[in-house]
Amino acid sequence: MLRIDCPWCGEREEMEFSYGGQAHVAYPKDPQSVSDEDWAQYLFMRDNPKGLFLERWVHSQGCRRWFNMARHTVTHEIFATYKPGEPPPKAGQ
C-alpha cells in the first residue's frame, strides 16, 4: 500500500485518496469555439509515460482537497506532492 503525503493533512494511507488524472492539463480558453474533435482530444487523450508522471489526486476521505503528485508509473515511487498552483518539481528531485 502506498503512503501519500497530503500537502494539508500529512501522510495517510492510499485508500483515503482518489486518482484524478493527469495534472497541468489546461482548460480551453474559449470553450464555445472548440470543435468536437478538440473536445475529444481535451477530454480523453492523456499522456501515458513509463516513468515520471504528474498526476492530480483528491484526499476524498480526509480534507477533500485536490493536489498534484509526481510519481513514477512503473515503481509507484512518489517523488513529491504539491498544492495546485505550485510549480511541479524538477525532474530527479
JSON list of N, CA and C in Angstrom, two decimals, residues 44-87:
[
{"chain": "A", "resi": 44, "resn": "PHE", "atom": "N", "xyz": [-10.18, 13.09, -23.47]},
{"chain": "A", "resi": 44, "resn": "PHE", "atom": "CA", "xyz": [-9.80, 11.68, -23.43]},
{"chain": "A", "resi": 44, "resn": "PHE", "atom": "C", "xyz": [-8.34, 11.37, -23.69]},
{"chain": "A", "resi": 45, "resn": "MET", "atom": "N", "xyz": [-7.63, 12.23, -24.36]},
{"chain": "A", "resi": 45, "resn": "MET", "atom": "CA", "xyz": [-6.26, 11.91, -24.75]},
{"chain": "A", "resi": 45, "resn": "MET", "atom": "C", "xyz": [-5.28, 12.45, -23.70]},
{"chain": "A", "resi": 46, "resn": "ARG", "atom": "N", "xyz": [-4.64, 11.53, -23.01]},
{"chain": "A", "resi": 46, "resn": "ARG", "atom": "CA", "xyz": [-3.68, 11.89, -21.97]},
{"chain": "A", "resi": 46, "resn": "ARG", "atom": "C", "xyz": [-2.37, 11.14, -22.20]},
{"chain": "A", "resi": 47, "resn": "ASP", "atom": "N", "xyz": [-1.32, 11.70, -21.64]},
{"chain": "A", "resi": 47, "resn": "ASP", "atom": "CA", "xyz": [-0.03, 11.03, -21.71]},
{"chain": "A", "resi": 47, "resn": "ASP", "atom": "C", "xyz": [-0.10, 9.74, -20.90]},
{"chain": "A", "resi": 48, "resn": "ASN", "atom": "N", "xyz": [0.71, 8.78, -21.28]},
{"chain": "A", "resi": 48, "resn": "ASN", "atom": "CA", "xyz": [0.78, 7.51, -20.56]},
{"chain": "A", "resi": 48, "resn": "ASN", "atom": "C", "xyz": [2.24, 7.05, -20.54]},
{"chain": "A", "resi": 49, "resn": "PRO", "atom": "N", "xyz": [3.08, 7.83, -19.83]},
{"chain": "A", "resi": 49, "resn": "PRO", "atom": "CA", "xyz": [4.51, 7.53, -19.88]},
{"chain": "A", "resi": 49, "resn": "PRO", "atom": "C", "xyz": [4.90, 6.36, -18.99]},
{"chain": "A", "resi": 50, "resn": "LYS", "atom": "N", "xyz": [6.02, 5.82, -19.30]},
{"chain": "A", "resi": 50, "resn": "LYS", "atom": "CA", "xyz": [6.66, 4.83, -18.44]},
{"chain": "A", "resi": 50, "resn": "LYS", "atom": "C", "xyz": [7.76, 5.61, -17.71]},
{"chain": "A", "resi": 51, "resn": "GLY", "atom": "N", "xyz": [7.45, 6.06, -16.52]},
{"chain": "A", "resi": 51, "resn": "GLY", "atom": "CA", "xyz": [8.41, 6.87, -15.77]},
{"chain": "A", "resi": 51, "resn": "GLY", "atom": "C", "xyz": [7.69, 7.95, -14.99]},
{"chain": "A", "resi": 52, "resn": "LEU", "atom": "N", "xyz": [8.36, 9.08, -14.79]},
{"chain": "A", "resi": 52, "resn": "LEU", "atom": "CA", "xyz": [7.81, 10.17, -14.00]},
{"chain": "A", "resi": 52, "resn": "LEU", "atom": "C", "xyz": [6.57, 10.75, -14.65]},
{"chain": "A", "resi": 53, "resn": "PHE", "atom": "N", "xyz": [5.52, 10.93, -13.85]},
{"chain": "A", "resi": 53, "resn": "PHE", "atom": "CA", "xyz": [4.25, 11.44, -14.35]},
{"chain": "A", "resi": 53, "resn": "PHE", "atom": "C", "xyz": [3.66, 12.38, -13.31]},
{"chain": "A", "resi": 54, "resn": "LEU", "atom": "N", "xyz": [3.10, 13.50, -13.77]},
{"chain": "A", "resi": 54, "resn": "LEU", "atom": "CA", "xyz": [2.45, 14.47, -12.88]},
{"chain": "A", "resi": 54, "resn": "LEU", "atom": "C", "xyz": [0.96, 14.19, -12.88]},
{"chain": "A", "resi": 55, "resn": "GLU", "atom": "N", "xyz": [0.41, 13.91, -11.69]},
{"chain": "A", "resi": 55, "resn": "GLU", "atom": "CA", "xyz": [-0.98, 13.48, -11.55]},
{"chain": "A", "resi": 55, "resn": "GLU", "atom": "C", "xyz": [-1.75, 14.38, -10.60]},
{"chain": "A", "resi": 56, "resn": "ARG", "atom": "N", "xyz": [-3.08, 14.35, -10.72]},
{"chain": "A", "resi": 56, "resn": "ARG", "atom": "CA", "xyz": [-3.97, 15.03, -9.77]},
{"chain": "A", "resi": 56, "resn": "ARG", "atom": "C", "xyz": [-4.58, 13.97, -8.85]},
{"chain": "A", "resi": 57, "resn": "TRP", "atom": "N", "xyz": [-4.66, 14.29, -7.57]},
{"chain": "A", "resi": 57, "resn": "TRP", "atom": "CA", "xyz": [-5.27, 13.41, -6.59]},
{"chain": "A", "resi": 57, "resn": "TRP", "atom": "C", "xyz": [-6.16, 14.25, -5.68]},
{"chain": "A", "resi": 58, "resn": "VAL", "atom": "N", "xyz": [-7.16, 13.62, -5.07]},
{"chain": "A", "resi": 58, "resn": "VAL", "atom": "CA", "xyz": [-8.01, 14.30, -4.10]},
{"chain": "A", "resi": 58, "resn": "VAL", "atom": "C", "xyz": [-8.00, 13.47, -2.81]},
{"chain": "A", "resi": 59, "resn": "HIS", "atom": "N", "xyz": [-7.93, 14.14, -1.69]},
{"chain": "A", "resi": 59, "resn": "HIS", "atom": "CA", "xyz": [-7.97, 13.46, -0.39]},
{"chain": "A", "resi": 59, "resn": "HIS", "atom": "C", "xyz": [-9.44, 13.26, -0.04]},
{"chain": "A", "resi": 60, "resn": "SER", "atom": "N", "xyz": [-10.07, 12.31, -0.70]},
{"chain": "A", "resi": 60, "resn": "SER", "atom": "CA", "xyz": [-11.52, 12.11, -0.64]},
{"chain": "A", "resi": 60, "resn": "SER", "atom": "C", "xyz": [-12.02, 11.66, 0.74]},
{"chain": "A", "resi": 61, "resn": "GLN", "atom": "N", "xyz": [-11.20, 11.00, 1.52]},
{"chain": "A", "resi": 61, "resn": "GLN", "atom": "CA", "xyz": [-11.61, 10.55, 2.86]},
{"chain": "A", "resi": 61, "resn": "GLN", "atom": "C", "xyz": [-10.97, 11.39, 3.96]},
{"chain": "A", "resi": 62, "resn": "GLY", "atom": "N", "xyz": [-10.51, 12.58, 3.59]},
{"chain": "A", "resi": 62, "resn": "GLY", "atom": "CA", "xyz": [-9.88, 13.46, 4.56]},
{"chain": "A", "resi": 62, "resn": "GLY", "atom": "C", "xyz": [-10.36, 14.89, 4.34]},
{"chain": "A", "resi": 63, "resn": "CYS", "atom": "N", "xyz": [-9.44, 15.77, 3.98]},
{"chain": "A", "resi": 63, "resn": "CYS", "atom": "CA", "xyz": [-9.75, 17.19, 3.83]},
{"chain": "A", "resi": 63, "resn": "CYS", "atom": "C", "xyz": [-10.52, 17.52, 2.55]},
{"chain": "A", "resi": 64, "resn": "ARG", "atom": "N", "xyz": [-10.61, 16.56, 1.63]},
{"chain": "A", "resi": 64, "resn": "ARG", "atom": "CA", "xyz": [-11.32, 16.70, 0.35]},
{"chain": "A", "resi": 64, "resn": "ARG", "atom": "C", "xyz": [-10.69, 17.76, -0.57]},
{"chain": "A", "resi": 65, "resn": "ARG", "atom": "N", "xyz": [-9.44, 18.02, -0.39]},
{"chain": "A", "resi": 65, "resn": "ARG", "atom": "CA", "xyz": [-8.74, 18.99, -1.24]},
{"chain": "A", "resi": 65, "resn": "ARG", "atom": "C", "xyz": [-7.96, 18.26, -2.33]},
{"chain": "A", "resi": 66, "resn": "TRP", "atom": "N", "xyz": [-7.85, 18.94, -3.46]},
{"chain": "A", "resi": 66, "resn": "TRP", "atom": "CA", "xyz": [-7.07, 18.43, -4.59]},
{"chain": "A", "resi": 66, "resn": "TRP", "atom": "C", "xyz": [-5.62, 18.84, -4.44]},
{"chain": "A", "resi": 67, "resn": "PHE", "atom": "N", "xyz": [-4.74, 18.00, -4.97]},
{"chain": "A", "resi": 67, "resn": "PHE", "atom": "CA", "xyz": [-3.31, 18.33, -5.01]},
{"chain": "A", "resi": 67, "resn": "PHE", "atom": "C", "xyz": [-2.68, 17.58, -6.17]},
{"chain": "A", "resi": 68, "resn": "ASN", "atom": "N", "xyz": [-1.44, 17.89, -6.43]},
{"chain": "A", "resi": 68, "resn": "ASN", "atom": "CA", "xyz": [-0.70, 17.24, -7.51]},
{"chain": "A", "resi": 68, "resn": "ASN", "atom": "C", "xyz": [0.38, 16.34, -6.93]},
{"chain": "A", "resi": 69, "resn": "MET", "atom": "N", "xyz": [0.75, 15.33, -7.71]},
{"chain": "A", "resi": 69, "resn": "MET", "atom": "CA", "xyz": [1.76, 14.38, -7.28]},
{"chain": "A", "resi": 69, "resn": "MET", "atom": "C", "xyz": [2.68, 14.06, -8.44]},
{"chain": "A", "resi": 70, "resn": "ALA", "atom": "N", "xyz": [3.97, 13.97, -8.16]},
{"chain": "A", "resi": 70, "resn": "ALA", "atom": "CA", "xyz": [4.95, 13.47, -9.13]},
{"chain": "A", "resi": 70, "resn": "ALA", "atom": "C", "xyz": [5.26, 12.04, -8.72]},
{"chain": "A", "resi": 71, "resn": "ARG", "atom": "N", "xyz": [4.89, 11.08, -9.61]},
{"chain": "A", "resi": 71, "resn": "ARG", "atom": "CA", "xyz": [5.00, 9.67, -9.27]},
{"chain": "A", "resi": 71, "resn": "ARG", "atom": "C", "xyz": [5.57, 8.90, -10.45]},
{"chain": "A", "resi": 72, "resn": "HIS", "atom": "N", "xyz": [6.36, 7.89, -10.16]},
{"chain": "A", "resi": 72, "resn": "HIS", "atom": "CA", "xyz": [6.91, 7.01, -11.19]},
{"chain": "A", "resi": 72, "resn": "HIS", "atom": "C", "xyz": [5.86, 5.94, -11.50]},
{"chain": "A", "resi": 73, "resn": "THR", "atom": "N", "xyz": [5.47, 5.80, -12.76]},
{"chain": "A", "resi": 73, "resn": "THR", "atom": "CA", "xyz": [4.37, 4.91, -13.12]},
{"chain": "A", "resi": 73, "resn": "THR", "atom": "C", "xyz": [4.75, 3.42, -13.09]},
{"chain": "A", "resi": 74, "resn": "VAL", "atom": "N", "xyz": [6.03, 3.11, -13.06]},
{"chain": "A", "resi": 74, "resn": "VAL", "atom": "CA", "xyz": [6.43, 1.70, -13.01]},
{"chain": "A", "resi": 74, "resn": "VAL", "atom": "C", "xyz": [6.68, 1.27, -11.57]},
{"chain": "A", "resi": 75, "resn": "THR", "atom": "N", "xyz": [7.45, 2.05, -10.84]},
{"chain": "A", "resi": 75, "resn": "THR", "atom": "CA", "xyz": [7.82, 1.68, -9.47]},
{"chain": "A", "resi": 75, "resn": "THR", "atom": "C", "xyz": [6.82, 2.19, -8.43]},
{"chain": "A", "resi": 76, "resn": "HIS", "atom": "N", "xyz": [5.96, 3.13, -8.82]},
{"chain": "A", "resi": 76, "resn": "HIS", "atom": "CA", "xyz": [5.00, 3.80, -7.93]},
{"chain": "A", "resi": 76, "resn": "HIS", "atom": "C", "xyz": [5.67, 4.67, -6.88]},
{"chain": "A", "resi": 77, "resn": "GLU", "atom": "N", "xyz": [6.97, 4.92, -7.03]},
{"chain": "A", "resi": 77, "resn": "GLU", "atom": "CA", "xyz": [7.67, 5.80, -6.10]},
{"chain": "A", "resi": 77, "resn": "GLU", "atom": "C", "xyz": [7.11, 7.21, -6.23]},
{"chain": "A", "resi": 78, "resn": "ILE", "atom": "N", "xyz": [6.79, 7.81, -5.10]},
{"chain": "A", "resi": 78, "resn": "ILE", "atom": "CA", "xyz": [6.27, 9.17, -5.07]},
{"chain": "A", "resi": 78, "resn": "ILE", "atom": "C", "xyz": [7.44, 10.12, -4.81]},
{"chain": "A", "resi": 79, "resn": "PHE", "atom": "N", "xyz": [7.68, 11.04, -5.74]},
{"chain": "A", "resi": 79, "resn": "PHE", "atom": "CA", "xyz": [8.79, 11.98, -5.62]},
{"chain": "A", "resi": 79, "resn": "PHE", "atom": "C", "xyz": [8.38, 13.24, -4.88]},
{"chain": "A", "resi": 80, "resn": "ALA", "atom": "N", "xyz": [7.13, 13.67, -5.05]},
{"chain": "A", "resi": 80, "resn": "ALA", "atom": "CA", "xyz": [6.68, 14.90, -4.41]},
{"chain": "A", "resi": 80, "resn": "ALA", "atom": "C", "xyz": [5.16, 15.00, -4.50]},
{"chain": "A", "resi": 81, "resn": "THR", "atom": "N", "xyz": [4.58, 15.69, -3.54]},
{"chain": "A", "resi": 81, "resn": "THR", "atom": "CA", "xyz": [3.19, 16.15, -3.62]},
{"chain": "A", "resi": 81, "resn": "THR", "atom": "C", "xyz": [3.23, 17.66, -3.44]},
{"chain": "A", "resi": 82, "resn": "TYR", "atom": "N", "xyz": [2.34, 18.36, -4.12]},
{"chain": "A", "resi": 82, "resn": "TYR", "atom": "CA", "xyz": [2.36, 19.81, -4.04]},
{"chain": "A", "resi": 82, "resn": "TYR", "atom": "C", "xyz": [0.97, 20.36, -4.34]},
{"chain": "A", "resi": 83, "resn": "LYS", "atom": "N", "xyz": [0.71, 21.55, -3.82]},
{"chain": "A", "resi": 83, "resn": "LYS", "atom": "CA", "xyz": [-0.60, 22.17, -3.93]},
{"chain": "A", "resi": 83, "resn": "LYS", "atom": "C", "xyz": [-0.84, 22.69, -5.35]},
{"chain": "A", "resi": 84, "resn": "PRO", "atom": "N", "xyz": [-2.11, 22.74, -5.78]},
{"chain": "A", "resi": 84, "resn": "PRO", "atom": "CA", "xyz": [-2.42, 23.34, -7.08]},
{"chain": "A", "resi": 84, "resn": "PRO", "atom": "C", "xyz": [-1.89, 24.77, -7.13]},
{"chain": "A", "resi": 85, "resn": "GLY", "atom": "N", "xyz": [-1.38, 25.15, -8.26]},
{"chain": "A", "resi": 85, "resn": "GLY", "atom": "CA", "xyz": [-0.82, 26.48, -8.43]},
{"chain": "A", "resi": 85, "resn": "GLY", "atom": "C", "xyz": [0.67, 26.55, -8.16]},
{"chain": "A", "resi": 86, "resn": "GLU", "atom": "N", "xyz": [1.20, 25.56, -7.43]},
{"chain": "A", "resi": 86, "resn": "GLU", "atom": "CA", "xyz": [2.65, 25.50, -7.21]},
{"chain": "A", "resi": 86, "resn": "GLU", "atom": "C", "xyz": [3.29, 24.85, -8.43]},
{"chain": "A", "resi": 87, "resn": "PRO", "atom": "N", "xyz": [4.53, 25.21, -8.73]},
{"chain": "A", "resi": 87, "resn": "PRO", "atom": "CA", "xyz": [5.20, 24.58, -9.88]},
{"chain": "A", "resi": 87, "resn": "PRO", "atom": "C", "xyz": [5.54, 23.13, -9.57]}
]
